[in-house]
Amino acid sequence: MSLRRILTVDNAADLAVLKQKSVPVEGGVSDELRALMDDMLETMYDAPGIGLAAVQVGEPINVIVMDLAREEDDPAPQYYVNPEILWSSEELASYEEGCLSVPDIYDDVERPAQVKVRYLNYKGETVEEDAEGLYAVCIQHEMDHLKGVLFIDHLSRLKRDRAVAKVKKAARAA
Ligand code: K1U
Ligand code: ZN
């Protein structure tokens, strides 16, 4: 397993990749894909974060990893290949989101409170699940990445521009 570099919005080349639409995985879950997901999970834990989309490590394919376990609990890694949202609730919920590609910026985003998702897991089995709470927030945030959408794209133009300027300033100072 190895750590991958997480692309960030302050870098123009990285941003161009982050804005790309990811493509479906063809041919099921291979050992090569499992190796990528292992790297993604290690990278996510190292950051640290609770989710990561493949495009954030420069691989624009429909793959996500997540772990929503509390620190005091055992790790609970989850792997999503070709995830689809089958249903979204009319009810909305707001959550203060962050993103490893937009470091140290947090803001409220409103999204459907519940969703139903279908995906292939690490073993290549089809899974359908209902998500609510942080799970619903995180899966929608990560699935936005697969469409080239960042959480700051849900904010006003002013807030988005300020967020990117802040990340650029921090990167220059580092
Ligand atoms: O970059 C990402 O997509 C990961 C992002 C996921 C996320 C967080 C909050 C709401 C929606 C989606 C993060 O993991 S940001 C870091 C973070 O939330 C966190 C870091 C350490 C401990 C707990 C949370
Ligand atoms: Zn993100």
Coordinates of C-alpha atoms and ligand atoms in Angstrom, one line a residue:
M1 CA 0.0 0.0 0.0
S2 CA 1.2 3.6 -0.6
L3 CA 0.1 7.1 0.1
R4 CA -1.1 9.1 -2.8
R5 CA -1.0 12.9 -3.1
I6 CA -4.4 14.5 -2.6
L7 CA -5.1 17.1 -5.3
T8 CA -6.1 20.6 -4.1
V9 CA -7.9 23.5 -5.5
D10 CA -5.0 26.0 -5.1
N11 CA -3.1 24.2 -7.9
A12 CA -4.5 24.9 -11.5
A13 CA -3.5 21.5 -12.8
D14 CA -5.1 19.8 -9.9
L15 CA -8.3 21.8 -10.2
A16 CA -8.6 20.8 -13.8
V17 CA -8.6 17.2 -12.8
L18 CA -11.0 17.7 -9.8
K19 CA -13.5 19.4 -12.2
Q20 CA -13.4 16.3 -14.6
K21 CA -16.4 14.0 -14.7
S22 CA -15.2 10.5 -13.5
V23 CA -16.0 7.5 -15.7
P24 CA -17.6 4.2 -14.6
V25 CA -15.4 1.2 -13.8
E26 CA -15.7 -1.5 -16.4
G27 CA -15.4 -5.2 -15.8
G28 CA -16.1 -5.4 -12.1
V29 CA -13.8 -5.1 -9.1
S30 CA -10.3 -6.3 -10.1
D31 CA -7.2 -6.8 -7.9
E32 CA -5.7 -3.7 -9.5
L33 CA -8.8 -1.7 -8.4
R34 CA -8.6 -3.2 -4.9
A35 CA -5.0 -2.0 -4.7
L36 CA -6.1 1.5 -5.7
M37 CA -8.8 1.4 -3.0
D38 CA -6.3 0.2 -0.4
D39 CA -4.1 3.2 -1.3
M40 CA -7.0 5.6 -1.1
L41 CA -8.0 4.3 2.3
E42 CA -4.5 4.7 3.6
T43 CA -4.3 8.2 2.1
M44 CA -7.7 9.1 3.7
Y45 CA -6.7 7.8 7.2
D46 CA -3.3 9.7 6.9
A47 CA -4.9 13.0 5.9
P48 CA -7.1 12.5 8.1
G49 CA -10.5 12.4 6.6
I50 CA -13.7 10.4 6.6
G51 CA -14.1 10.0 2.8
L52 CA -12.1 10.2 -0.4
A53 CA -13.1 9.9 -4.1
A54 CA -10.6 8.4 -6.6
V55 CA -10.4 11.7 -8.6
Q56 CA -8.9 13.4 -5.5
V57 CA -5.8 11.2 -6.0
G58 CA -5.8 11.8 -9.8
E59 CA -7.8 8.8 -10.9
P60 CA -11.1 10.0 -12.4
I61 CA -13.1 6.8 -12.1
N62 CA -16.3 6.1 -10.1
V63 CA -14.7 4.9 -6.9
I64 CA -15.1 6.2 -3.3
V65 CA -13.8 5.0 0.1
M66 CA -15.2 6.1 3.4
D67 CA -14.9 5.3 7.1
L68 CA -17.4 6.9 9.5
A69 CA -16.4 5.0 12.6
R70 CA -15.8 7.1 15.7
E71 CA -12.2 7.4 16.9
E72 CA -12.9 5.1 19.9
D73 CA -14.4 2.4 17.7
D74 CA -12.7 -0.1 15.4
P75 CA -12.1 1.1 11.8
A76 CA -15.0 0.4 9.5
P77 CA -13.7 1.0 5.9
Q78 CA -16.3 1.1 3.2
Y79 CA -15.7 0.9 -0.6
Y80 CA -18.0 2.1 -3.3
V81 CA -17.5 1.2 -6.9
N82 CA -19.9 2.7 -9.5
P83 CA -22.2 4.2 -6.8
E84 CA -25.6 5.4 -7.9
I85 CA -28.3 7.3 -6.0
L86 CA -31.6 5.5 -6.5
W87 CA -33.7 7.9 -4.4
S88 CA -33.3 11.2 -2.6
S89 CA -35.7 12.5 0.1
E90 CA -37.6 15.8 -0.4
E91 CA -36.5 16.6 3.2
L92 CA -33.2 18.6 3.3
A93 CA -30.6 18.7 6.0
S94 CA -27.7 21.1 6.5
Y95 CA -24.2 20.0 7.6
E96 CA -20.9 21.9 8.0
E97 CA -18.8 20.1 5.4
G98 CA -15.1 20.0 4.8
C99 CA -13.0 18.6 1.9
L100 CA -9.4 17.4 1.8
S101 CA -9.1 19.1 -1.7
V102 CA -10.1 22.4 -0.1
P103 CA -8.0 22.2 3.1
D104 CA -9.2 24.0 6.3
I105 CA -12.4 25.4 4.8
Y106 CA -15.7 24.4 6.4
D107 CA -19.1 25.7 5.5
D108 CA -22.8 24.6 5.7
V109 CA -24.2 22.7 2.7
E110 CA -27.9 21.7 2.4
R111 CA -28.6 18.3 0.8
P112 CA -31.3 15.7 0.8
A113 CA -31.5 14.3 4.3
Q114 CA -31.9 10.6 3.2
V115 CA -30.7 8.8 0.1
K116 CA -30.8 5.2 -1.2
V117 CA -27.6 4.1 -2.9
R118 CA -26.5 1.1 -5.0
Y119 CA -22.8 0.2 -5.5
L120 CA -20.4 -2.6 -5.8
N121 CA -18.4 -3.3 -2.6
Y122 CA -14.8 -4.5 -2.2
K123 CA -15.7 -8.0 -3.1
G124 CA -17.6 -6.9 -6.2
E125 CA -21.1 -7.7 -4.8
T126 CA -24.0 -5.4 -5.5
V127 CA -25.2 -3.6 -2.4
E128 CA -28.3 -1.4 -1.9
E129 CA -28.5 0.7 1.3
D130 CA -30.4 3.6 2.9
A131 CA -28.3 6.4 4.2
E132 CA -29.1 9.2 6.6
G133 CA -27.2 11.5 8.9
L134 CA -23.4 11.8 8.3
Y135 CA -23.6 8.8 6.0
A136 CA -26.0 10.6 3.7
V137 CA -23.9 13.8 3.8
C138 CA -20.6 12.0 3.1
I139 CA -21.8 9.8 0.3
Q140 CA -23.5 12.8 -1.5
H141 CA -20.3 14.9 -1.0
E142 CA -18.2 12.1 -2.5
M143 CA -20.6 11.4 -5.3
D144 CA -20.4 15.1 -6.2
H145 CA -16.7 14.6 -6.7
L146 CA -17.4 12.0 -9.3
K147 CA -19.4 14.7 -11.2
G148 CA -16.6 17.2 -10.8
V149 CA -18.5 19.2 -8.2
L150 CA -16.8 20.4 -5.0
F151 CA -18.8 21.3 -1.8
I152 CA -17.7 25.0 -2.3
D153 CA -19.7 24.9 -5.6
H154 CA -22.8 24.8 -3.4
L155 CA -21.8 28.1 -1.8
S156 CA -22.3 31.6 -3.1
R157 CA -19.8 32.9 -5.6
L158 CA -18.4 35.2 -3.0
K159 CA -17.9 32.5 -0.4
R160 CA -16.4 30.1 -3.1
D161 CA -13.9 32.8 -4.3
R162 CA -12.9 33.6 -0.7
A163 CA -12.4 29.9 0.1
V164 CA -10.1 29.3 -2.9
A165 CA -8.2 32.5 -2.2
K166 CA -7.7 31.4 1.4
V167 CA -6.4 27.9 0.3
K168 CA -4.0 29.6 -2.2
K169 CA -2.7 32.0 0.4
A170 CA -2.1 29.1 2.9
A171 CA -0.3 27.1 0.1
R172 CA 2.0 30.1 -0.7
A173 CA 2.8 30.4 3.0
A174 CA 3.6 26.7 3.5
Ligands
K1U1 O1 -12.3 15.4 0.8 C1 -13.2 14.7 1.1 O2 -14.1 14.4 0.3 C2 -13.3 14.1 2.5 C3 -14.1 14.9 3.4 C4 -15.4 14.2 3.6 C5 -16.5 15.0 4.2 C6 -16.4 15.6 5.4 C7 -17.5 16.3 6.0 C8 -18.7 16.4 5.3 C9 -18.8 15.8 4.1 C10 -17.7 15.1 3.5 C11 -13.4 14.9 4.8 O3 -13.1 13.9 5.3 S1 -12.9 16.5 5.4 C12 -12.2 16.1 7.0 C13 -13.1 15.7 8.0 O4 -14.3 15.8 7.9 C14 -12.6 15.0 9.2 C15 -11.3 14.9 9.5 C16 -10.9 14.2 10.7 C17 -11.8 13.7 11.6 C18 -13.1 13.9 11.3 C19 -13.5 14.5 10.2
ZN2 ZN -14.3 16.4 -0.8

